């Protein structure tokens, strides 16, 4: 008899994957089987809420958890088929993850299973993003790193997808409120600090994950609003220094850079570490040597350089949009300074420098005046202070044109006393002069005349860095305030009054410009473009044709008068001494009135000029010697072009205007414009280098404070690269003896012959036979010589 098939065997309760497949095909037909599994799931769910008893063995507990995990997967997979029966499933999973209602939080593999199924329910639109993120965000501080990476990627992906087409403001508000709550939950804790006994005892670490999520979402461009910046601004005052540091790095670091740069840096470090391990392994299993040790040392050095570069954040740019979106910059800066001053003994030097950098950038970008910061930072201005270059950068960045000079004068004097004197090295003097120059560049009126005279005397030093720094300070005051310099030090341009960049005294403003310089060049450029578009006909020719058409109507009344007199039907009637104006259009009337008023004004000016000539006849010699003030004003005043009245200039128009001005200055300097034209050309070229750059030009780097330094010793790769460059094009001068590249190939060298010699011949060679026949004394002598040579090579 043939064997009977058990058709219902696949519906066993233990075969959940097959039952899941059948339910998805026919939900109504397998509803009873589903309810059976669901009842078992609810029973195990109630057991999860009860603490395991002491009599329960670990094996039974693990078996129950495995079965419960299988049921959670099964119920989640078919939840969309039975929405009424599984409507409580998301709330139950949330309770398992977060606890509540007397139940404990699940842990281990079961927690990972519940998280994955909750994400699957979101992908199937059983729950919305708000419910998912309200569950996952509070989990971040309580899960291990492996599960935390999954939760972070899920949150970022969901938020990015929800805001892809349009901003999901409802979802963003909910998630931002959750992050505000995570940050505010630890704000009432005591500040312990990150040094001494308080190191490692800080609380409120859950706020760290909120700041990290904000940084990631800002970097990916998902959140770019002011509320996101407010979360980071609130975290900058958190009692936990790690949270503070993360929030400060949000404003200081390279969060605006793309993910590609970060991934490239990490890949570079990973590859360098892999090379180090490979070299170490080759030394352990193979034959060692000085060459391999030298290569290993070089590879380790490269790895350390890449890691240090990533840690230092070289090439990072400040987060300017975040700085500009601060709600109340003045209050934010004052609270930063109060936090720095109050907890000065709790924070380490690195953390205090971070706060100084953020405070100085906020002060510089928003033109804030927090005067207590300068009295606080003055105690750190010493050449032996650790990381003093970063402190000098923070000091210079905080200064702007609205800073009172009397507050900065003691700071400049302290810099000169500590850094610029013969008792320190040349690098210290150079850094001090550069710091003073950057402070004075932003507020020139803080410098004293006697002190400036002493500082610029260092331009006679023998060190290149000191000379460059002193000359830079001298050139700065030649441009901004030459009155503080002696007459012989001002330079020709400043002495003749040809410098235009002088800074007005504190409390005064610059003169209001009366026009746009070089606008006529832009007008001519547009006229040339219109002429080219019109087929070579300029606007002037078109205007002449229109004038010719209008001129045809001139003297029409004379001709009509002569015709009327001959006809005898019309008579001229006087208008009692007044001209009768007749116009066939409303546009001609204001033109004629304007012409009459202009003639009247010119006539009055001529009368006034005649009266002035009569009165000032005796002072004619004085007037001829020096032009009058009115004449000078008329020469310097530039008339506004019609272009400014007819068109709103765009940034592209201003960029084109700068190019036209630069081209005109180049032509003028090339055609013998003199030194004035050359100075103008140099100024335009300098401004062009800064046009189009990022706002990062407002802030400084350590290299600008340190100034030019002596060239460091080249490493092995740089020397080899230089050697290879020197060999280019010199092949015919090198030796080609025994080389394959020789034109007529000859025999190989003795070393190549020895390398390819058969083993049996090598064993019977004279060199090997002499070693075998050597006496014990000879072997001892050679061994001792080899040991001494190896010791000398290591030292």
GROMACS .gro file of C-alpha atoms in nm, residues 234-686:
model
  453
  234UNK     CA    1   2.083   7.427   2.683
  235UNK     CA    2   2.323   7.130   2.694
  236UNK     CA    3   2.619   7.371   2.701
  237UNK     CA    4   2.528   7.449   3.065
  238UNK     CA    5   2.468   7.089   3.173
  239UNK     CA    6   2.641   6.987   3.501
  240UNK     CA    7   2.802   6.690   3.326
  241UNK     CA    8   3.123   6.807   3.159
  242UNK     CA    9   3.098   6.539   2.889
  243UNK     CA   10   2.758   6.672   2.785
  244UNK     CA   11   2.898   7.026   2.793
  245UNK     CA   12   3.193   6.925   2.578
  246UNK     CA   13   2.968   6.757   2.320
  247UNK     CA   14   2.743   7.064   2.300
  248UNK     CA   15   3.040   7.300   2.270
  249UNK     CA   16   3.191   7.088   1.994
  250UNK     CA   17   2.857   7.120   1.814
  251UNK     CA   18   2.928   7.493   1.778
  252UNK     CA   19   3.307   7.472   1.740
  253UNK     CA   20   3.370   7.159   1.541
  254UNK     CA   21   3.316   7.049   1.182
  255UNK     CA   22   2.949   6.953   1.206
  256UNK     CA   23   2.876   7.132   0.879
  257UNK     CA   24   3.115   6.903   0.692
  258UNK     CA   25   2.981   6.607   0.502
  259UNK     CA   26   2.996   6.249   0.608
  260UNK     CA   27   3.250   6.178   0.336
  261UNK     CA   28   3.528   6.368   0.512
  262UNK     CA   29   3.469   6.188   0.843
  263UNK     CA   30   3.454   5.851   0.674
  264UNK     CA   31   3.773   5.927   0.479
  265UNK     CA   32   3.956   6.016   0.800
  266UNK     CA   33   3.835   5.702   0.975
  267UNK     CA   34   3.929   5.487   0.676
  268UNK     CA   35   4.275   5.641   0.672
  269UNK     CA   36   4.327   5.564   1.041
  270UNK     CA   37   4.195   5.211   0.993
  271UNK     CA   38   4.429   5.146   0.700
  272UNK     CA   39   4.727   5.287   0.891
  273UNK     CA   40   4.649   5.061   1.190
  274UNK     CA   41   4.622   4.764   0.955
  275UNK     CA   42   4.965   4.842   0.808
  276UNK     CA   43   5.118   4.855   1.157
  277UNK     CA   44   4.977   4.514   1.247
  278UNK     CA   45   5.099   4.369   0.920
  279UNK     CA   46   5.452   4.495   0.980
  280UNK     CA   47   5.452   4.365   1.337
  281UNK     CA   48   5.336   4.023   1.220
  282UNK     CA   49   5.605   4.007   0.953
  283UNK     CA   50   5.870   4.084   1.214
  284UNK     CA   51   5.740   3.814   1.446
  285UNK     CA   52   5.715   3.527   1.194
  286UNK     CA   53   5.986   3.623   0.947
  287UNK     CA   54   6.343   3.734   0.951
  288UNK     CA   55   6.396   4.068   1.121
  289UNK     CA   56   6.632   4.345   1.030
  290UNK     CA   57   6.707   4.709   1.078
  291UNK     CA   58   6.523   4.800   0.759
  292UNK     CA   59   6.201   4.636   0.875
  293UNK     CA   60   6.230   4.798   1.217
  294UNK     CA   61   6.280   5.137   1.054
  295UNK     CA   62   5.976   5.082   0.833
  296UNK     CA   63   5.767   4.977   1.134
  297UNK     CA   64   5.871   5.289   1.319
  298UNK     CA   65   5.775   5.506   1.023
  299UNK     CA   66   5.436   5.335   0.983
  300UNK     CA   67   5.361   5.387   1.353
  301UNK     CA   68   5.456   5.752   1.319
  302UNK     CA   69   5.218   5.798   1.026
  303UNK     CA   70   4.937   5.633   1.220
  304UNK     CA   71   4.994   5.862   1.518
  305UNK     CA   72   4.991   6.167   1.290
  306UNK     CA   73   4.657   6.069   1.135
  307UNK     CA   74   4.502   5.997   1.472
  308UNK     CA   75   4.628   6.325   1.620
  309UNK     CA   76   4.500   6.517   1.318
  310UNK     CA   77   4.153   6.368   1.360
  311UNK     CA   78   4.149   6.434   1.736
  312UNK     CA   79   4.266   6.793   1.693
  313UNK     CA   80   4.004   6.852   1.425
  314UNK     CA   81   4.250   7.011   1.181
  315UNK     CA   82   4.063   7.162   0.887
  316UNK     CA   83   3.734   7.187   1.074
  317UNK     CA   84   3.522   7.494   1.034
  318UNK     CA   85   3.303   7.658   1.297
  319UNK     CA   86   2.932   7.591   1.283
  320UNK     CA   87   2.826   7.939   1.171
  321UNK     CA   88   2.457   7.868   1.107
  322UNK     CA   89   2.425   7.739   1.462
  323UNK     CA   90   2.603   8.045   1.603
  324UNK     CA   91   2.376   8.275   1.405
  325UNK     CA   92   2.059   8.095   1.517
  326UNK     CA   93   2.117   8.148   1.888
  327UNK     CA   94   1.801   8.290   2.042
  328UNK     CA   95   1.956   8.541   2.285
  329UNK     CA   96   2.332   8.563   2.222
  330UNK     CA   97   2.396   8.819   2.497
  331UNK     CA   98   2.232   8.605   2.765
  332UNK     CA   99   2.401   8.292   2.626
  333UNK     CA  100   2.743   8.459   2.643
  334UNK     CA  101   2.689   8.593   2.994
  335UNK     CA  102   2.580   8.250   3.118
  336UNK     CA  103   2.885   8.092   2.953
  337UNK     CA  104   3.117   8.336   3.129
  338UNK     CA  105   2.935   8.289   3.460
  339UNK     CA  106   2.970   7.910   3.425
  340UNK     CA  107   3.339   7.945   3.344
  341UNK     CA  108   3.411   8.185   3.630
  342UNK     CA  109   3.204   8.008   3.895
  343UNK     CA  110   3.341   7.656   3.834
  344UNK     CA  111   3.696   7.755   3.755
  345UNK     CA  112   3.837   7.513   4.016
  346UNK     CA  113   3.620   7.221   3.906
  347UNK     CA  114   3.700   7.222   3.534
  348UNK     CA  115   4.021   7.105   3.377
  349UNK     CA  116   4.227   7.336   3.158
  350UNK     CA  117   4.115   7.164   2.836
  351UNK     CA  118   3.749   7.212   2.924
  352UNK     CA  119   3.802   7.576   3.021
  353UNK     CA  120   3.975   7.644   2.690
  354UNK     CA  121   3.677   7.489   2.508
  355UNK     CA  122   3.442   7.727   2.687
  356UNK     CA  123   3.676   8.021   2.611
  357UNK     CA  124   3.675   7.934   2.241
  358UNK     CA  125   3.296   7.917   2.221
  359UNK     CA  126   3.252   8.237   2.423
  360UNK     CA  127   3.502   8.426   2.208
  361UNK     CA  128   3.337   8.315   1.884
  362UNK     CA  129   2.994   8.413   2.009
  363UNK     CA  130   3.131   8.753   2.116
  364UNK     CA  131   3.301   8.804   1.782
  365UNK     CA  132   3.012   8.697   1.560
  366UNK     CA  133   2.739   8.885   1.751
  367UNK     CA  134   2.951   9.187   1.862
  368UNK     CA  135   2.892   9.121   2.233
  369UNK     CA  136   3.057   9.310   2.518
  370UNK     CA  137   3.124   9.079   2.814
  371UNK     CA  138   3.392   9.284   2.985
  372UNK     CA  139   3.460   9.040   3.268
  373UNK     CA  140   3.604   8.791   3.021
  374UNK     CA  141   3.914   9.007   2.963
  375UNK     CA  142   3.991   9.039   3.334
  376UNK     CA  143   3.945   8.661   3.368
  377UNK     CA  144   4.167   8.562   3.075
  378UNK     CA  145   4.450   8.794   3.173
  379UNK     CA  146   4.577   8.546   3.437
  380UNK     CA  147   4.639   8.285   3.163
  381UNK     CA  148   4.852   8.518   2.949
  382UNK     CA  149   5.198   8.375   3.022
  383UNK     CA  150   5.441   8.216   2.781
  384UNK     CA  151   5.486   7.908   3.006
  385UNK     CA  152   5.108   7.846   3.021
  386UNK     CA  153   4.993   7.518   2.867
  387UNK     CA  154   4.807   7.558   2.536
  388UNK     CA  155   4.868   7.932   2.546
  389UNK     CA  156   4.826   7.962   2.168
  390UNK     CA  157   4.461   7.855   2.194
  391UNK     CA  158   4.411   8.109   2.472
  392UNK     CA  159   4.560   8.383   2.254
  393UNK     CA  160   4.332   8.279   1.969
  394UNK     CA  161   4.030   8.302   2.201
  395UNK     CA  162   4.138   8.647   2.319
  396UNK     CA  163   4.181   8.783   1.967
  397UNK     CA  164   3.852   8.635   1.842
  398UNK     CA  165   3.653   8.800   2.119
  399UNK     CA  166   3.761   9.153   2.021
  400UNK     CA  167   3.558   9.363   1.776
  401UNK     CA  168   3.514   9.730   1.691
  402UNK     CA  169   3.255   9.780   1.968
  403UNK     CA  170   3.484   9.659   2.245
  404UNK     CA  171   3.591   9.953   2.471
  405UNK     CA  172   3.963  10.027   2.419
  406UNK     CA  173   4.024  10.103   2.787
  407UNK     CA  174   3.933   9.741   2.872
  408UNK     CA  175   4.179   9.603   2.617
  409UNK     CA  176   4.472   9.832   2.702
  410UNK     CA  177   4.574   9.632   3.018
  411UNK     CA  178   4.549   9.310   2.814
  412UNK     CA  179   4.779   9.442   2.542
  413UNK     CA  180   5.022   9.568   2.805
  414UNK     CA  181   5.020   9.226   2.974
  415UNK     CA  182   5.090   9.055   2.640
  416UNK     CA  183   5.385   9.285   2.576
  417UNK     CA  184   5.527   9.230   2.925
  418UNK     CA  185   5.497   8.851   2.917
  419UNK     CA  186   5.576   8.764   2.556
  420UNK     CA  187   5.781   9.047   2.407
  421UNK     CA  188   6.107   9.098   2.592
  422UNK     CA  189   6.467   8.979   2.544
  423UNK     CA  190   6.439   8.708   2.811
  424UNK     CA  191   6.227   8.471   2.601
  425UNK     CA  192   6.279   8.284   2.279
  426UNK     CA  193   6.213   8.411   1.928
  427UNK     CA  194   5.902   8.195   1.887
  428UNK     CA  195   5.749   8.345   2.203
  429UNK     CA  196   5.816   8.699   2.080
  430UNK     CA  197   5.667   8.618   1.741
  431UNK     CA  198   5.352   8.471   1.899
  432UNK     CA  199   5.314   8.774   2.126
  433UNK     CA  200   5.350   9.024   1.843
  434UNK     CA  201   5.105   8.833   1.627
  435UNK     CA  202   4.852   8.819   1.909
  436UNK     CA  203   4.886   9.194   1.969
  437UNK     CA  204   4.846   9.256   1.596
  438UNK     CA  205   4.525   9.053   1.576
  439UNK     CA  206   4.380   9.232   1.879
  440UNK     CA  207   4.469   9.571   1.734
  441UNK     CA  208   4.335   9.475   1.392
  442UNK     CA  209   3.991   9.453   1.548
  443UNK     CA  210   4.027   9.750   1.785
  444UNK     CA  211   4.327   9.972   1.694
  445UNK     CA  212   4.256  10.231   1.963
  446UNK     CA  213   4.362   9.999   2.245
  447UNK     CA  214   4.731  10.052   2.162
  448UNK     CA  215   4.949  10.308   2.340
  449UNK     CA  216   5.187  10.521   2.139
  450UNK     CA  217   5.499  10.451   2.348
  451UNK     CA  218   5.431  10.078   2.357
  452UNK     CA  219   5.379  10.066   1.981
  453UNK     CA  220   5.712  10.238   1.925
  454UNK     CA  221   5.888   9.976   2.136
  455UNK     CA  222   5.716   9.684   1.965
  456UNK     CA  223   5.792   9.784   1.608
  457UNK     CA  224   6.162   9.811   1.693
  458UNK     CA  225   6.169   9.431   1.683
  459UNK     CA  226   6.161   9.454   1.303
  460UNK     CA  227   6.541   9.484   1.331
  461UNK     CA  228   6.570   9.139   1.489
  462UNK     CA  229   6.769   8.859   1.332
  463UNK     CA  230   6.490   8.602   1.354
  464UNK     CA  231   6.265   8.582   1.051
  465UNK     CA  232   5.946   8.514   1.247
  466UNK     CA  233   5.999   8.812   1.477
  467UNK     CA  234   6.078   9.041   1.184
  468UNK     CA  235   5.765   8.931   0.999
  469UNK     CA  236   5.545   8.983   1.305
  470UNK     CA  237   5.689   9.329   1.380
  471UNK     CA  238   5.653   9.439   1.018
  472UNK     CA  239   5.296   9.314   1.014
  473UNK     CA  240   5.217   9.526   1.322
  474UNK     CA  241   5.383   9.828   1.161
  475UNK     CA  242   5.195   9.784   0.834
  476UNK     CA  243   4.867   9.745   1.022
  477UNK     CA  244   4.901  10.081   1.197
  478UNK     CA  245   5.012  10.245   0.874
  479UNK     CA  246   4.671  10.151   0.738
  480UNK     CA  247   4.434  10.189   1.034
  481UNK     CA  248   4.590  10.456   1.260
  482UNK     CA  249   4.913  10.611   1.130
  483UNK     CA  250   4.887  10.891   1.386
  484UNK     CA  251   5.035  10.664   1.654
  485UNK     CA  252   5.354  10.619   1.451
  486UNK     CA  253   5.645  10.854   1.421
  487UNK     CA  254   5.662  11.049   1.099
  488UNK     CA  255   5.956  10.852   0.959
  489UNK     CA  256   5.772  10.524   1.024
  490UNK     CA  257   5.438  10.611   0.867
  491UNK     CA  258   5.534  10.545   0.510
  492UNK     CA  259   5.475  10.756   0.201
  493UNK     CA  260   5.108  10.672   0.154
  494UNK     CA  261   5.010  10.747   0.514
  495UNK     CA  262   5.217  11.067   0.523
  496UNK     CA  263   5.050  11.199   0.209
  497UNK     CA  264   4.706  11.104   0.340
  498UNK     CA  265   4.639  10.852   0.066
  499UNK     CA  266   4.535  10.567   0.297
  500UNK     CA  267   4.161  10.501   0.287
  501UNK     CA  268   4.133  10.227   0.550
  502UNK     CA  269   4.176  10.438   0.863
  503UNK     CA  270   3.951  10.327   1.147
  504UNK     CA  271   3.741  10.603   1.308
  505UNK     CA  272   3.786  10.674   1.675
  506UNK     CA  273   3.589  10.461   1.922
  507UNK     CA  274   3.233  10.588   1.935
  508UNK     CA  275   3.245  10.745   1.589
  509UNK     CA  276   3.121  10.601   1.263
  510UNK     CA  277   3.258  10.616   0.912
  511UNK     CA  278   3.128  10.861   0.658
  512UNK     CA  279   2.821  10.744   0.473
  513UNK     CA  280   2.909  10.652   0.114
  514UNK     CA  281   2.738  10.865  -0.147
  515UNK     CA  282   2.743  10.610  -0.425
  516UNK     CA  283   2.871  10.277  -0.549
  517UNK     CA  284   3.229  10.293  -0.662
  518UNK     CA  285   3.283  10.172  -1.016
  519UNK     CA  286   2.913  10.158  -1.103
  520UNK     CA  287   2.978  10.335  -1.431
  521UNK     CA  288   3.194  10.038  -1.537
  522UNK     CA  289   2.899   9.806  -1.487
  523UNK     CA  290   2.676  10.047  -1.681
  524UNK     CA  291   2.923  10.048  -1.971
  525UNK     CA  292   2.944   9.670  -1.962
  526UNK     CA  293   2.566   9.634  -1.988
  527UNK     CA  294   2.559   9.892  -2.267
  528UNK     CA  295   2.816   9.690  -2.460
  529UNK     CA  296   2.608   9.376  -2.414
  530UNK     CA  297   2.296   9.556  -2.541
  531UNK     CA  298   2.489   9.687  -2.839
  532UNK     CA  299   2.603   9.336  -2.925
  533UNK     CA  300   2.246   9.210  -2.893
  534UNK     CA  301   2.115   9.492  -3.115
  535UNK     CA  302   2.347   9.399  -3.398
  536UNK     CA  303   2.613   9.665  -3.340
  537UNK     CA  304   2.374   9.954  -3.283
  538UNK     CA  305   2.445  10.129  -2.953
  539UNK     CA  306   2.194  10.295  -2.727
  540UNK     CA  307   2.336  10.637  -2.818
  541UNK     CA  308   2.256  10.578  -3.185
  542UNK     CA  309   1.903  10.479  -3.094
  543UNK     CA  310   1.870  10.794  -2.883
  544UNK     CA  311   2.003  11.007  -3.172
  545UNK     CA  312   1.739  10.861  -3.405
  546UNK     CA  313   1.471  10.940  -3.153
  547UNK     CA  314   1.608  11.294  -3.117
  548UNK     CA  315   1.604  11.336  -3.497
  549UNK     CA  316   1.241  11.230  -3.503
  550UNK     CA  317   1.164  11.480  -3.231
  551UNK     CA  318   1.366  11.748  -3.409
  552UNK     CA  319   1.132  11.717  -3.708
  553UNK     CA  320   0.859  11.873  -3.496
  554UNK     CA  321   1.069  12.176  -3.404
  555UNK     CA  322   0.952  12.520  -3.530
  556UNK     CA  323   0.618  12.375  -3.628
  557UNK     CA  324   0.448  12.680  -3.476
  558UNK     CA  325   0.664  12.919  -3.686
  559UNK     CA  326   0.558  12.753  -4.005
  560UNK     CA  327   0.199  12.757  -3.895
  561UNK     CA  328   0.231  13.127  -3.806
  562UNK     CA  329   0.366  13.213  -4.149
  563UNK     CA  330   0.091  13.015  -4.311
  564UNK     CA  331  -0.173  13.179  -4.096
  565UNK     CA  332  -0.053  13.530  -4.174
  566UNK     CA  333  -0.084  13.466  -4.542
  567UNK     CA  334  -0.432  13.331  -4.500
  568UNK     CA  335  -0.544  13.634  -4.311
  569UNK     CA  336  -0.792  13.440  -4.099
  570UNK     CA  337  -0.587  13.434  -3.773
  571UNK     CA  338  -0.432  13.704  -3.562
  572UNK     CA  339  -0.163  13.681  -3.292
  573UNK     CA  340  -0.288  13.762  -2.948
  574UNK     CA  341  -0.041  13.866  -2.673
  575UNK     CA  342  -0.047  13.688  -2.341
  576UNK     CA  343   0.042  13.994  -2.128
  577UNK     CA  344   0.412  13.914  -2.113
  578UNK     CA  345   0.366  13.549  -2.019
  579UNK     CA  346   0.454  13.254  -2.238
  580UNK     CA  347   0.160  13.032  -2.321
  581UNK     CA  348   0.264  12.668  -2.289
  582UNK     CA  349   0.079  12.419  -2.503
  583UNK     CA  350   0.149  12.046  -2.467
  584UNK     CA  351  -0.016  11.752  -2.637
  585UNK     CA  352   0.103  11.507  -2.369
  586UNK     CA  353   0.140  11.506  -1.996
  587UNK     CA  354   0.505  11.397  -2.017
  588UNK     CA  355   0.634  11.708  -2.191
  589UNK     CA  356   0.512  11.949  -1.925
  590UNK     CA  357   0.738  11.835  -1.638
  591UNK     CA  358   1.034  11.815  -1.879
  592UNK     CA  359   0.998  12.179  -1.983
  593UNK     CA  360   0.941  12.290  -1.624
  594UNK     CA  361   1.253  12.104  -1.514
  595UNK     CA  362   1.454  12.260  -1.797
  596UNK     CA  363   1.335  12.612  -1.698
  597UNK     CA  364   1.415  12.553  -1.330
  598UNK     CA  365   1.760  12.423  -1.424
  599UNK     CA  366   1.830  12.733  -1.637
  600UNK     CA  367   1.711  12.956  -1.357
  601UNK     CA  368   1.937  12.775  -1.104
  602UNK     CA  369   2.240  12.804  -1.335
  603UNK     CA  370   2.174  13.175  -1.379
  604UNK     CA  371   2.157  13.226  -1.003
  605UNK     CA  372   2.484  13.038  -0.957
  606UNK     CA  373   2.647  13.262  -1.219
  607UNK     CA  374   2.526  13.571  -1.035
  608UNK     CA  375   2.658  13.437  -0.706
  609UNK     CA  376   2.989  13.356  -0.873
  610UNK     CA  377   3.012  13.714  -1.007
  611UNK     CA  378   2.943  13.852  -0.661
  612UNK     CA  379   3.207  13.624  -0.510
  613UNK     CA  380   3.459  13.739  -0.772
  614UNK     CA  381   3.388  14.101  -0.682
  615UNK     CA  382   3.424  14.040  -0.310
  616UNK     CA  383   3.726  13.807  -0.321
  617UNK     CA  384   3.928  13.984  -0.586
  618UNK     CA  385   4.207  14.054  -0.342
  619UNK     CA  386   4.233  13.688  -0.239
  620UNK     CA  387   4.273  13.562  -0.595
  621UNK     CA  388   4.630  13.454  -0.532
  622UNK     CA  389   4.526  13.238  -0.236
  623UNK     CA  390   4.246  13.079  -0.432
  624UNK     CA  391   4.476  13.001  -0.724
  625UNK     CA  392   4.737  12.847  -0.494
  626UNK     CA  393   4.500  12.594  -0.335
  627UNK     CA  394   4.175  12.469  -0.486
  628UNK     CA  395   3.865  12.556  -0.296
  629UNK     CA  396   3.684  12.304  -0.079
  630UNK     CA  397   3.382  12.314  -0.306
  631UNK     CA  398   3.599  12.217  -0.602
  632UNK     CA  399   3.750  11.924  -0.413
  633UNK     CA  400   3.408  11.801  -0.309
  634UNK     CA  401   3.284  11.827  -0.665
  635UNK     CA  402   3.579  11.622  -0.784
  636UNK     CA  403   3.547  11.348  -0.522
  637UNK     CA  404   3.169  11.324  -0.528
  638UNK     CA  405   3.054  11.056  -0.773
  639UNK     CA  406   2.727  11.081  -0.953
  640UNK     CA  407   2.488  10.794  -0.922
  641UNK     CA  408   2.433  10.613  -1.244
  642UNK     CA  409   2.089  10.559  -1.385
  643UNK     CA  410   2.159  10.187  -1.342
  644UNK     CA  411   2.126  10.216  -0.963
  645UNK     CA  412   1.792  10.392  -1.009
  646UNK     CA  413   1.650  10.149  -1.263
  647UNK     CA  414   1.771   9.811  -1.139
  648UNK     CA  415   1.815   9.626  -0.810
  649UNK     CA  416   2.169   9.493  -0.815
  650UNK     CA  417   2.206   9.124  -0.730
  651UNK     CA  418   2.508   8.951  -0.571
  652UNK     CA  419   2.606   8.836  -0.920
  653UNK     CA  420   2.608   9.200  -1.035
  654UNK     CA  421   2.834   9.298  -0.747
  655UNK     CA  422   3.070   9.011  -0.825
  656UNK     CA  423   3.083   9.128  -1.188
  657UNK     CA  424   3.143   9.484  -1.066
  658UNK     CA  425   3.444   9.369  -0.860
  659UNK     CA  426   3.590   9.193  -1.164
  660UNK     CA  427   3.542   9.503  -1.381
  661UNK     CA  428   3.706   9.724  -1.117
  662UNK     CA  429   4.001   9.487  -1.094
  663UNK     CA  430   4.039   9.477  -1.473
  664UNK     CA  431   4.022   9.857  -1.495
  665UNK     CA  432   4.286   9.889  -1.221
  666UNK     CA  433   4.513   9.644  -1.403
  667UNK     CA  434   4.481   9.840  -1.726
  668UNK     CA  435   4.551  10.167  -1.545
  669UNK     CA  436   4.858  10.027  -1.371
  670UNK     CA  437   4.989   9.878  -1.698
  671UNK     CA  438   4.943  10.209  -1.884
  672UNK     CA  439   5.156  10.409  -1.640
  673UNK     CA  440   4.906  10.503  -1.373
  674UNK     CA  441   5.178  10.548  -1.114
  675UNK     CA  442   5.212  10.426  -0.758
  676UNK     CA  443   4.856  10.523  -0.671
  677UNK     CA  444   4.721  10.288  -0.938
  678UNK     CA  445   4.948  10.010  -0.813
  679UNK     CA  446   4.830  10.058  -0.456
  680UNK     CA  447   4.469  10.048  -0.569
  681UNK     CA  448   4.536   9.731  -0.769
  682UNK     CA  449   4.700   9.565  -0.468
  683UNK     CA  450   4.403   9.656  -0.247
  684UNK     CA  451   4.154   9.514  -0.498
  685UNK     CA  452   4.353   9.193  -0.535
  686UNK     CA  453   4.367   9.154  -0.157
   0.00000   0.00000   0.00000
